[in-house]
CSV table of C-alpha atoms in Angstrom, one decimal:
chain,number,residue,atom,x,y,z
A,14,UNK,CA,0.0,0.0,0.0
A,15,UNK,CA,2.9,2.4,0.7
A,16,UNK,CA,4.2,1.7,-2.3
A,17,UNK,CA,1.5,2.1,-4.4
A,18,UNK,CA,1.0,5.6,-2.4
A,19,UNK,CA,4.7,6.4,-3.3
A,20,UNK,CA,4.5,5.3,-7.0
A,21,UNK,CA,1.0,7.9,-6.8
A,22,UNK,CA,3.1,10.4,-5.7
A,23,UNK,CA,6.0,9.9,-8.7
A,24,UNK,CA,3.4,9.3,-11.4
A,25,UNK,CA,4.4,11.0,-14.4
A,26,UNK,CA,2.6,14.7,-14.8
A,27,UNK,CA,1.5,14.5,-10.4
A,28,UNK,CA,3.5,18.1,-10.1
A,29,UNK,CA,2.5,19.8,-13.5
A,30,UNK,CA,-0.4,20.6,-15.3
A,31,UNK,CA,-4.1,21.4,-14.5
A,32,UNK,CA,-4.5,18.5,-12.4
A,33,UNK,CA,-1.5,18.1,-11.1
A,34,UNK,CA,-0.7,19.1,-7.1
A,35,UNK,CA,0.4,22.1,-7.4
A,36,UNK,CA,-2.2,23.4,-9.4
A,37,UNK,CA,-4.9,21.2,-6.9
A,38,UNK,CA,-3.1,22.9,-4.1
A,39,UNK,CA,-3.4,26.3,-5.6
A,40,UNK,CA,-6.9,25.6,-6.4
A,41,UNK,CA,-7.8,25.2,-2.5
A,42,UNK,CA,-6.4,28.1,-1.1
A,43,UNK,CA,-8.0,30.1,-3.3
A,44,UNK,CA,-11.3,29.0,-2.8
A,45,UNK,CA,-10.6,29.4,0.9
A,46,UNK,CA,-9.1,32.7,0.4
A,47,UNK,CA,-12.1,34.1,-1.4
A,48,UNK,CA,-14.9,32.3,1.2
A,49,UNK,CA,-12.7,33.5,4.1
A,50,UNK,CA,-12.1,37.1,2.9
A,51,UNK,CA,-16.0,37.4,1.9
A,52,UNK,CA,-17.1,36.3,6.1
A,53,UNK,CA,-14.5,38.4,7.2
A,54,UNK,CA,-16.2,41.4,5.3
A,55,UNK,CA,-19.1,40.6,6.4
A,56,UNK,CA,-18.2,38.8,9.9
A,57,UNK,CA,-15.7,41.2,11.4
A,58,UNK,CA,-18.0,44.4,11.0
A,59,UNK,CA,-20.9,42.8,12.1
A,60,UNK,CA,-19.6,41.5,15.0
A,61,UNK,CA,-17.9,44.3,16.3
A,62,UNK,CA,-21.0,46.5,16.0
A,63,UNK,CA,-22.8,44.1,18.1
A,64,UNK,CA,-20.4,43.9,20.7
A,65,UNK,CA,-19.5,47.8,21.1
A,66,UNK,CA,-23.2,48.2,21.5
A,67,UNK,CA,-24.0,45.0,22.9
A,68,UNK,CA,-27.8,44.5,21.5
A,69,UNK,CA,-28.3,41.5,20.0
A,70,UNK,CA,-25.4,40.3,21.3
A,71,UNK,CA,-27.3,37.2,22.6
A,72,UNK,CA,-29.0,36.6,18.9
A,73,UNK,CA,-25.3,36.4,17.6
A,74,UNK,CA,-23.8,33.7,19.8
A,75,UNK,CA,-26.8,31.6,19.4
A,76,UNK,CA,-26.7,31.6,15.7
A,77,UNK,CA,-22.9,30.8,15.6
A,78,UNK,CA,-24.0,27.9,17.8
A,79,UNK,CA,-26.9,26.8,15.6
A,80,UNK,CA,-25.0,26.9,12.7
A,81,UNK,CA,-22.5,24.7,13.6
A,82,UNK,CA,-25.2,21.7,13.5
A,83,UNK,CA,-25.6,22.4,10.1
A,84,UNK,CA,-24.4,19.4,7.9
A,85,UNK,CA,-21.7,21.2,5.6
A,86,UNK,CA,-22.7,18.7,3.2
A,87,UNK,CA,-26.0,19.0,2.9
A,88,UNK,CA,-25.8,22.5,2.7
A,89,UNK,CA,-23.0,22.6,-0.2
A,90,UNK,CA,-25.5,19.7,-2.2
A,91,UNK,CA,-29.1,22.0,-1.7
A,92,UNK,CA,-27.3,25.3,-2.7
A,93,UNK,CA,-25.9,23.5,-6.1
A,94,UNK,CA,-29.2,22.1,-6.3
A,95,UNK,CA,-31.1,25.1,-6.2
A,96,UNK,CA,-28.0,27.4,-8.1
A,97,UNK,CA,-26.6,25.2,-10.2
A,98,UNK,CA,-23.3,23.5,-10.5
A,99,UNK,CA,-20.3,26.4,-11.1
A,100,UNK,CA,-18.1,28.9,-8.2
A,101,UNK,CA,-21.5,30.5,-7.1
A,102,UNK,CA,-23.0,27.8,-4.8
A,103,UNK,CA,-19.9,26.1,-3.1
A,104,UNK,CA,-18.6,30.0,-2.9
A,105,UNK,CA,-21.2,30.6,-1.1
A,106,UNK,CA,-21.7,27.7,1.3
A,107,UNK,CA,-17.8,28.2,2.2
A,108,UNK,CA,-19.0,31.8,3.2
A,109,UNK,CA,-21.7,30.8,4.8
A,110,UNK,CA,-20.1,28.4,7.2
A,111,UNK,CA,-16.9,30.6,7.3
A,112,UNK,CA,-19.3,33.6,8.8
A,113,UNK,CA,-19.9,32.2,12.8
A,114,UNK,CA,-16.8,31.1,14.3
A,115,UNK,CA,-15.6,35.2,13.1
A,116,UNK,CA,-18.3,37.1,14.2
A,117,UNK,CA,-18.8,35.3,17.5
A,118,UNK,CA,-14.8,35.7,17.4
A,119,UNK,CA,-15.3,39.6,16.7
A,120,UNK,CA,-18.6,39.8,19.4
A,121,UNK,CA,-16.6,38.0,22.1
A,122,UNK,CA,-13.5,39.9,21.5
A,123,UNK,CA,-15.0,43.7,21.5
A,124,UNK,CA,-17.9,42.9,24.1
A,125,UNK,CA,-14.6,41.7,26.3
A,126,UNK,CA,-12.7,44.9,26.0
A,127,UNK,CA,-11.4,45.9,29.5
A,128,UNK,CA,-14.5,48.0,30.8
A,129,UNK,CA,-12.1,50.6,32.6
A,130,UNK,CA,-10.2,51.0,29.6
A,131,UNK,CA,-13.6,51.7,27.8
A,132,UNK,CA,-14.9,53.9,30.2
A,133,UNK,CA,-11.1,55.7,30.2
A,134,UNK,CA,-11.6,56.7,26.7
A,135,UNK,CA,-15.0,57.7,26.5
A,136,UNK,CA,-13.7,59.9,29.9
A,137,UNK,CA,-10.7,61.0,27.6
A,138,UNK,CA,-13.4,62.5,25.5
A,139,UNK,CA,-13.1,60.1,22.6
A,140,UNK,CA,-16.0,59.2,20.8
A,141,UNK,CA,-18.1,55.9,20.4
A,142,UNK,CA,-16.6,55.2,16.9
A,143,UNK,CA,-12.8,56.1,17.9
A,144,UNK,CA,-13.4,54.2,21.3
A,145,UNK,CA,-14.4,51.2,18.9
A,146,UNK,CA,-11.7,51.6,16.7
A,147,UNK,CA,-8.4,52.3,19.1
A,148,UNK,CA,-9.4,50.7,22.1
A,149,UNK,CA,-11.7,47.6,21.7
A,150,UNK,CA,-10.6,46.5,18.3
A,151,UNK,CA,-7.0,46.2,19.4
A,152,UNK,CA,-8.2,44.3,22.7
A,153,UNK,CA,-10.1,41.9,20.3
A,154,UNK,CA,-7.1,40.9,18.0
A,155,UNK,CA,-6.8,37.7,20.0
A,156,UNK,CA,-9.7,36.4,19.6
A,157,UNK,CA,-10.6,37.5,16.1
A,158,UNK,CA,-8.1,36.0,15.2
A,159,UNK,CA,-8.8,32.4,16.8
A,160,UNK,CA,-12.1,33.0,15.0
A,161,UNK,CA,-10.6,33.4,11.3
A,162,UNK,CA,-8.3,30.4,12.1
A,163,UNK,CA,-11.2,28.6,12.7
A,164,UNK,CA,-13.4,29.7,10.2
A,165,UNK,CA,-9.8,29.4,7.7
A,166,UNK,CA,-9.9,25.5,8.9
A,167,UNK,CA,-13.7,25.1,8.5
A,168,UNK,CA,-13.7,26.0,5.2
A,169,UNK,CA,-10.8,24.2,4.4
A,170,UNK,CA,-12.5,20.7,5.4
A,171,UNK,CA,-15.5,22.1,3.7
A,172,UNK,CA,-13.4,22.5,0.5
A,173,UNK,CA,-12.5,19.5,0.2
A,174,UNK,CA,-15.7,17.9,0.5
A,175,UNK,CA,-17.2,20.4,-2.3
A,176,UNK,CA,-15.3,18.4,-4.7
A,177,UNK,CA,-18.3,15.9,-4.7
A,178,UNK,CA,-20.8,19.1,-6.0
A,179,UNK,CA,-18.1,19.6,-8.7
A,180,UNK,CA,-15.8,22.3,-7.4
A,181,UNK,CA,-11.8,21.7,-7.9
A,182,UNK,CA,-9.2,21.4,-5.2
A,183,UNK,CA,-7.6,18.6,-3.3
A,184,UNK,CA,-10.9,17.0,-2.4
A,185,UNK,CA,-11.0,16.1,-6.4
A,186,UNK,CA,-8.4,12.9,-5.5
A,187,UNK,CA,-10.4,11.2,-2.7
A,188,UNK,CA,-14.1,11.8,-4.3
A,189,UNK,CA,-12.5,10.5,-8.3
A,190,UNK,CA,-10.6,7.7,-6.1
A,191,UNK,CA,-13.3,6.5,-4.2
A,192,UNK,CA,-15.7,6.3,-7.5
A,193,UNK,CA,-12.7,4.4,-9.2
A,194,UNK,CA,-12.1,2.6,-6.4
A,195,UNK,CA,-8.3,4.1,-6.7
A,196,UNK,CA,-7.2,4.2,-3.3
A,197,UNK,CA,-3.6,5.2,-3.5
A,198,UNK,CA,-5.2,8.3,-5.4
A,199,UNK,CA,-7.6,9.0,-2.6
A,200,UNK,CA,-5.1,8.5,0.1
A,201,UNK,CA,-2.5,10.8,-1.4
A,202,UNK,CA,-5.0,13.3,-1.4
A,203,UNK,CA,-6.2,12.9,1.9
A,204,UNK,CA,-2.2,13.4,3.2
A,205,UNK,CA,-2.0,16.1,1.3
A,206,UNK,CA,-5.3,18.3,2.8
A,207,UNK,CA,-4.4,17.3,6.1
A,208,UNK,CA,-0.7,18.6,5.8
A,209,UNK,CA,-2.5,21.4,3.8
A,210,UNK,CA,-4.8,22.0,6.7
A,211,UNK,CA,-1.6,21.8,9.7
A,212,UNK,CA,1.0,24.1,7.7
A,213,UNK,CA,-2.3,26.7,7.0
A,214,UNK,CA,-2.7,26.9,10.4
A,215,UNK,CA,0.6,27.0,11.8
A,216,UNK,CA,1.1,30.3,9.5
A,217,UNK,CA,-2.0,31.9,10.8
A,218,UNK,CA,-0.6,31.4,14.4
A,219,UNK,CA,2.4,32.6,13.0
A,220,UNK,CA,1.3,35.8,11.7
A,221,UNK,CA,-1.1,36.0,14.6
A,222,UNK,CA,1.6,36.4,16.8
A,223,UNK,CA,3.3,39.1,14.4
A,224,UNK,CA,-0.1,41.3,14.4
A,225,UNK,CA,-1.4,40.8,18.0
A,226,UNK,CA,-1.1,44.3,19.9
A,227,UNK,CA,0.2,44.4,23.5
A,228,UNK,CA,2.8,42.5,25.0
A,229,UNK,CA,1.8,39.3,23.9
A,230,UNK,CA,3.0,40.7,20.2
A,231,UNK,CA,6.5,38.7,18.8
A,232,UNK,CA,9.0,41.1,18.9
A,233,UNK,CA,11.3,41.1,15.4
A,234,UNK,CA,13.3,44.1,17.3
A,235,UNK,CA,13.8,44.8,20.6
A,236,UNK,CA,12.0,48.1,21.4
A,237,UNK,CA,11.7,49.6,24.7
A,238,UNK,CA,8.0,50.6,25.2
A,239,UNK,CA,5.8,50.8,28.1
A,240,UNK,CA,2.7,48.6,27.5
A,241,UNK,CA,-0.3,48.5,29.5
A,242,UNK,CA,0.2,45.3,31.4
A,243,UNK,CA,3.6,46.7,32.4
A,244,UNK,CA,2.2,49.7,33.6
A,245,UNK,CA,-1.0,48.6,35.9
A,246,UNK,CA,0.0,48.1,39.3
B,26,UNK,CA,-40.6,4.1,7.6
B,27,UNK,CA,-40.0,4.7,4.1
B,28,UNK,CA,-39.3,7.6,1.7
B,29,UNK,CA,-37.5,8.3,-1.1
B,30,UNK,CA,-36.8,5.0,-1.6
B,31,UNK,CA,-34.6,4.7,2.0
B,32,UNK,CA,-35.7,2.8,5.1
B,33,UNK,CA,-35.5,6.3,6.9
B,34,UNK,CA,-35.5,5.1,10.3
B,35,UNK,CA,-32.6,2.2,9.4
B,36,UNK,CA,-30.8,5.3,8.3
B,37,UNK,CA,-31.3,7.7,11.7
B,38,UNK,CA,-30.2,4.7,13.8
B,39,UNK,CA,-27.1,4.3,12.0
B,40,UNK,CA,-26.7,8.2,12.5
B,41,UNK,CA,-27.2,8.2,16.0
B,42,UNK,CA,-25.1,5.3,16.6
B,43,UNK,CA,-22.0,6.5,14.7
B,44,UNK,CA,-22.5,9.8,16.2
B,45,UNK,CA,-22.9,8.9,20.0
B,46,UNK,CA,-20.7,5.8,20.5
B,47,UNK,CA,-17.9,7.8,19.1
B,48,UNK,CA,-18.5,11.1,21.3
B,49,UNK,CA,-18.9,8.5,24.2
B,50,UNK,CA,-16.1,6.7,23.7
B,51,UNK,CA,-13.8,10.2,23.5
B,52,UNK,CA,-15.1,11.6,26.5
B,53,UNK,CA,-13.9,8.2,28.2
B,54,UNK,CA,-10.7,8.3,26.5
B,55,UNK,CA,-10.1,11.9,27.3
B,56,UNK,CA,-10.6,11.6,31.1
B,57,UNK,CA,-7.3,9.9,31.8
B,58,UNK,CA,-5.6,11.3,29.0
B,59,UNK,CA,-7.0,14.9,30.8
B,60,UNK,CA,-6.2,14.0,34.1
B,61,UNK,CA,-2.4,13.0,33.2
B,62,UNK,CA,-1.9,16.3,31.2
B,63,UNK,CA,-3.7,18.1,34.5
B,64,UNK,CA,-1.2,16.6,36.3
B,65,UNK,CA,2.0,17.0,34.5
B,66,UNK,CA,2.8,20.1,32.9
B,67,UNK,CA,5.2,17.7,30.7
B,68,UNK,CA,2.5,15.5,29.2
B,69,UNK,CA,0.7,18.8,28.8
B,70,UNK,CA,3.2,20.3,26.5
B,71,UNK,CA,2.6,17.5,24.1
B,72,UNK,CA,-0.9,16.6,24.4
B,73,UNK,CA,-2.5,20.1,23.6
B,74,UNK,CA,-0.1,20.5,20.6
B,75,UNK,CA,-0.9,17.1,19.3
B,76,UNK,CA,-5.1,17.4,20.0
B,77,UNK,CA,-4.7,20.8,18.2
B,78,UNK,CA,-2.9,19.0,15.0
B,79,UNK,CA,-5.6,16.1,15.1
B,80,UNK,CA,-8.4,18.2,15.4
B,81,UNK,CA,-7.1,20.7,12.3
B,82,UNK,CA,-7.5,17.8,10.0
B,83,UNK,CA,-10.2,17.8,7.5
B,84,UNK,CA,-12.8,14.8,8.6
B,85,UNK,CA,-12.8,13.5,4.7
B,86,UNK,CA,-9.1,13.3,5.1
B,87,UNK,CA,-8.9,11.9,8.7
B,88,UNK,CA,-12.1,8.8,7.5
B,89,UNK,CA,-9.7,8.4,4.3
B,90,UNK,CA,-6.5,7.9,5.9
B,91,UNK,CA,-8.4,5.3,8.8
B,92,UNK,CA,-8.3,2.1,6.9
B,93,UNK,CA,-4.5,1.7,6.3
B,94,UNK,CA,-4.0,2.6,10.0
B,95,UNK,CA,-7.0,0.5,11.3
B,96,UNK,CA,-6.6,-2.2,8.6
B,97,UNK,CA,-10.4,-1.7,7.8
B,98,UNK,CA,-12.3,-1.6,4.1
B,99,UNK,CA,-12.7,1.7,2.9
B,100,UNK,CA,-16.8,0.9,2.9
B,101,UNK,CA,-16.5,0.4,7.2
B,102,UNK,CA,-18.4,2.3,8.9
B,103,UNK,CA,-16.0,2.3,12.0
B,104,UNK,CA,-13.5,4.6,9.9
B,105,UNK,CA,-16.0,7.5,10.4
B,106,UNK,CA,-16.8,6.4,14.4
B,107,UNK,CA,-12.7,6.3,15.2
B,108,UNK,CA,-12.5,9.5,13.2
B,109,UNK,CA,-14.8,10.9,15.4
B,110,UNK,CA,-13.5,9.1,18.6
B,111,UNK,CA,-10.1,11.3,17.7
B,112,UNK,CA,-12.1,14.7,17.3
B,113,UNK,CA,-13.7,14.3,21.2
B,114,UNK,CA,-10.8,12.9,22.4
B,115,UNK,CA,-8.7,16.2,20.5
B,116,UNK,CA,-11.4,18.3,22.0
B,117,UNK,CA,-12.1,17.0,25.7
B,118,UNK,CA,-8.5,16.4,26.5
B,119,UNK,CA,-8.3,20.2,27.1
B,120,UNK,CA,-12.0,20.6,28.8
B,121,UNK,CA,-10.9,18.1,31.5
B,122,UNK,CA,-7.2,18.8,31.9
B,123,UNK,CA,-8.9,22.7,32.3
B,124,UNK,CA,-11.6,21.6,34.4
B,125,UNK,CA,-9.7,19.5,36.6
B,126,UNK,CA,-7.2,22.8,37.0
B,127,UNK,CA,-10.2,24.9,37.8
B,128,UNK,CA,-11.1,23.1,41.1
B,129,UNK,CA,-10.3,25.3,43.9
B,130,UNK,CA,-6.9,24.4,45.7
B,131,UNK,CA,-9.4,24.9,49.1
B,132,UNK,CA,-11.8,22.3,48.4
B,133,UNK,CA,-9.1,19.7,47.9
B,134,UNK,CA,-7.2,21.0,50.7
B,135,UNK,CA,-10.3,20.1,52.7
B,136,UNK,CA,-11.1,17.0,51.1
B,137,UNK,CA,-7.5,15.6,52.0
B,138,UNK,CA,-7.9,16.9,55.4
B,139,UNK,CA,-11.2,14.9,55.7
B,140,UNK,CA,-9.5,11.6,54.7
B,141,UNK,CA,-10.2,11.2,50.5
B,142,UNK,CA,-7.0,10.0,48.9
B,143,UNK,CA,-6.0,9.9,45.3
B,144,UNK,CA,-8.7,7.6,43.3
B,145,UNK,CA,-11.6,9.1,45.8
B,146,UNK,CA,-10.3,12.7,45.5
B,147,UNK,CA,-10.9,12.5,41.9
B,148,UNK,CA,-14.1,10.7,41.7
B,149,UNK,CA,-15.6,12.3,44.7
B,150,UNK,CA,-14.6,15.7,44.9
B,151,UNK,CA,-12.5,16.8,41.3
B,152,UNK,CA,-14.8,15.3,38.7
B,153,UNK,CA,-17.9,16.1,40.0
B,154,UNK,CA,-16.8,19.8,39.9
B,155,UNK,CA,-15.6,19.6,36.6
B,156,UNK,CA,-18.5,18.8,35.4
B,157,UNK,CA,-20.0,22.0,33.8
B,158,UNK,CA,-17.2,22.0,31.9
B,159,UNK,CA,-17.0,18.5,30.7
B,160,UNK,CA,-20.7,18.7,29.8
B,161,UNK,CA,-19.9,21.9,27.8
B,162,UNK,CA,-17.3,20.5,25.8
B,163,UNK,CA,-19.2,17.5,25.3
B,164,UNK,CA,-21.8,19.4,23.8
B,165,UNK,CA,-20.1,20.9,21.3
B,166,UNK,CA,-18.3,17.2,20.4
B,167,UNK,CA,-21.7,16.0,20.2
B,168,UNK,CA,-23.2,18.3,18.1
B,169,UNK,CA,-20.2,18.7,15.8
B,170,UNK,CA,-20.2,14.6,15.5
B,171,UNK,CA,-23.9,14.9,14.4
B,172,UNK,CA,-22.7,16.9,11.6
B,173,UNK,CA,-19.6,15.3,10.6
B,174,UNK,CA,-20.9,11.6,10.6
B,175,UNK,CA,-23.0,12.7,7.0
B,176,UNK,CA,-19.5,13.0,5.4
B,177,UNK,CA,-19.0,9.6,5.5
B,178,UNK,CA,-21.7,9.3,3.0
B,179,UNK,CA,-19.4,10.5,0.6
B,180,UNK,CA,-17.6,7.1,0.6
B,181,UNK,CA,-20.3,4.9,1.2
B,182,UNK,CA,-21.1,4.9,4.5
B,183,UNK,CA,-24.9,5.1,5.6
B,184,UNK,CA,-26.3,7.9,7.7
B,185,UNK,CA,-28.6,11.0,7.4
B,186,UNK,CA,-26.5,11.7,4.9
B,187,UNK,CA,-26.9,9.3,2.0
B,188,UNK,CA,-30.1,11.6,1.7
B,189,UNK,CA,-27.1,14.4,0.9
B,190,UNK,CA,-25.7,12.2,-1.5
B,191,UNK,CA,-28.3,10.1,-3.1
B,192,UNK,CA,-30.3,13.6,-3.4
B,193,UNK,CA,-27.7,14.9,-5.2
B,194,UNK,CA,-27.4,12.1,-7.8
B,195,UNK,CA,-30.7,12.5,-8.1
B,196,UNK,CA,-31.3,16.1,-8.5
B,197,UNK,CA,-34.1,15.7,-5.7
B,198,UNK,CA,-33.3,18.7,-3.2
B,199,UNK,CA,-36.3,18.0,-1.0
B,200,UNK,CA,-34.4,14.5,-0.2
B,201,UNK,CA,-31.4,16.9,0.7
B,202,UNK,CA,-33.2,19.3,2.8
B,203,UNK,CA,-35.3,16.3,4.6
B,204,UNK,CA,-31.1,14.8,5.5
B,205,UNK,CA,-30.7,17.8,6.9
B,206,UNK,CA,-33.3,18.7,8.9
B,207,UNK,CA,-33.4,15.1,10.6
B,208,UNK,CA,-29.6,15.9,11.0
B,209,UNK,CA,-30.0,18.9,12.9
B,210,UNK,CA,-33.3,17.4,14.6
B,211,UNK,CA,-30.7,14.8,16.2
B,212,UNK,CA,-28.1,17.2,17.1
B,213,UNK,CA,-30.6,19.1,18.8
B,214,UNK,CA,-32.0,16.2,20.5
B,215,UNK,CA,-28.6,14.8,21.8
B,216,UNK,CA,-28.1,18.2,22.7
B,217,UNK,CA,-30.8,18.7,25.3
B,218,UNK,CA,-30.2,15.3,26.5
B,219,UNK,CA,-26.6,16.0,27.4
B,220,UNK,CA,-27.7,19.4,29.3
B,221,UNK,CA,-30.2,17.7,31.6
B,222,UNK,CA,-27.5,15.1,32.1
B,223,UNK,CA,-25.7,17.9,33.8
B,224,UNK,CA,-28.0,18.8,35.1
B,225,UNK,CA,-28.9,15.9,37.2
B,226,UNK,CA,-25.3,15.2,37.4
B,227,UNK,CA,-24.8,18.8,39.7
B,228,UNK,CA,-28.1,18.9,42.4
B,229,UNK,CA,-26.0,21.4,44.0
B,230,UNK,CA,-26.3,23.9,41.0
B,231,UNK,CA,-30.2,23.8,40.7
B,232,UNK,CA,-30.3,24.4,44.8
B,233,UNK,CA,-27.9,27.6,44.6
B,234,UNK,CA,-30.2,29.2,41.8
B,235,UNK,CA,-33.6,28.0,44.0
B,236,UNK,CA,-35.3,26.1,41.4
């Protein structure tokens, strides 16, 4: 069996062409890329709103729990069903399932803002849009953030299993395999998604680190600054 | 009962089975496991690493990949139960090493000083308290589970989602909407089920808030 994986791997035009792993690889990171980016637009503002004003706030978190019941697979196969095959339908059930881990991510994260440093800046004289803006958005970086990993990782899984309502991508080798019984073939693609999915992730923690405000931020250069931590007694 | 040409109830027990026994069978797994990385910050440093890792890996992937590890046919349906085993265990292991770190150092000061020793410490006095917790991460295994078990439809392996499939194939999108609404009807089932299981598991919560 691992040899037949291994002569998969080595098979002549595997690492060129259209259906070839680069090009499958390529193919699946864009598609999460574009469902990812689409939530966030529509995720991140949403859920910060919410949580700087707080109404609704309970509406949110039980629809981000409700929708995780869904069946991703059902919900890719009805929207193709009712859309037709093409980008369009899979598109949008990737969106659609990439939407709740990132707004409860941005609700969570902005309704958690330290109260005294809320009520600091609206004493400062700021107003509610700056408070939103400099004070809880930088206190939710953390958590957003765990929210688009997340979602990046739902969608991901999802991806793959769009393959079976058409769409392209790594899922393509395990769904053709399995309905030509070619097991190597769906095997190598399940390696490569799931070393696909650990290596996306790792980044986002990685860049996470680099864009998280505060003292928990990776420093490239040592810079002597006062943070907030440092300075509460 | 019979529709679309499926024995519908046939297919809602093998849902509820290869939902379940998996998310039972992690939660048992994950209380040692749990309790070992509560208790050694060395074991700790590679468990939560390691559940992270599992739990990134797409389910299609993770059933795919169970046959040459298990030594199972591709068609088993205990690929998708062990896949889903792994997922509760990646996702408990951290609810009960958490949990188990979240009972107060006072209350097993006192227990000691009233005589419980290790195996009744834990049984008696730590796991009770932890579980709130427990049943809140096993909520969100369970629900996930009801969920993830349709993907194993996608090679061959009967549940709620066959409707997904089959409905598909057969451009019939009430047979997909009918999968998942009995889908989510489970989850939400399950789901209640597990909360009054807490909440007959912790008397003393319901006599703190009067009810």
């Amino acid at each position: 069996m691992i040899g037949q994986l291994l002569d998969w791997f080595a098979a002549p035009g595997r690492w060129s062409g259209g259906t070839g792993i680069p090009a499958r690889v390529l193919e699946h990171l864009g598609y999460t890329l574009l469902a990812v980016a689409l939530g966030a637009v529509i995720a991140l503002p949403v859920g910060a709103v919410v949580g700087h004003t707080r109404r609704g706030g309970l509406a949110v978190v039980g629809a981000a729990n409700g929708l995780r019941a869904l069946p991703e697979l059902g919900v890719l196969v009805l929207l193709v069903l009712l859309l037709g095959l093409g980008l369009l339908a899979p598109t949008l059930a990737l969106v659609l399932l990439a939407i709740p881990p990132m707004l409860a991510g941005a609700y969570s994260g902005v309704a958690g803002a330290d109260p005294g440093a809320v009520d600091a800046a609206r004493g400062m004289g700021m107003r509610e849009h700056q408070i939103l803006l400099q004070v809880e958005v930088p206190a939710a970086v953390p958590l957003v953030l765990a929210g688009v990993r997340f979602a990046t990782l739902q969608v991901i899984a999802t991806a793959t299993i769009a393959a079976f309502v058409g769409l392209g991508g790594l899922g393509r080798y395990i769904i053709d395999g399995f309905s030509v019984r070619d097991f190597p073939q769906m095997l190598g693609g399940a390696l490569i998604v799931a070393v696909l999915s650990i290596v996306v992730e790792l980044v986002l923690q990685g860049l996470g680190c680099l864009v998280t405000p505060g003292p928990d931020r990776l420093r490239l250069r040592r810079v002597p600054t006062l943070t907030t931590r440092e300075a509460r007694p | 009962m019979r529709a679309f040409g499926y024995d519908i109830g046939q297919l809602v027990v093998a849902h509820v089975a290869l939902a379940v026994v998996p998310v039972l069978a992690g939660l048992l797994l994950a209380l040692p496991v749990g309790f070992w990385a509560h208790r050694s910050p060395a074991a700790r440093r590679v468990i939560v690493p390691l559940s992270g890792a599992l739990y990134t890996i797409p389910s299609l992937a993770l059933i795919v990949v169970m046959p040459i590890i298990l030594g199972t046919g591709i068609l088993s349906p205990v690929n998708v139960g062990v896949t889903l085993t792994i997922y509760t265990l990646a996702l408990l292991v951290r609810s009960v090493a958490e949990a188990l770190d979240a009972v107060p150092g006072t209350v097993t000061t006192a227990a000691v000083a009233m005589g419980y020793r290790s195996a009744g410490l834990l049984f008696a006095v730590q796991l009770p308290l932890a579980v709130p917790v427990l049943i809140a991460g096993l909520r969100v295994a369970s629900v996930s589970a009801f969920s993830l078990v349709t993907v194993g439809a996608l090679v061959g392996i009967d549940s709620l989602g066959t409707l997904m499939t089959s409905g598909f194939e057969q451009d019939y999108p009430q047979m997909v909407a009918a999968g998942i609404v009995g889908s989510l009807v489970l989850a939400f089932v399950f789901d209640a089920l597990w909360l009054g299981l807490g909440r007959v598991l912790t008397p003393w919560s319901r006599a703190r808030t009067g009810v």
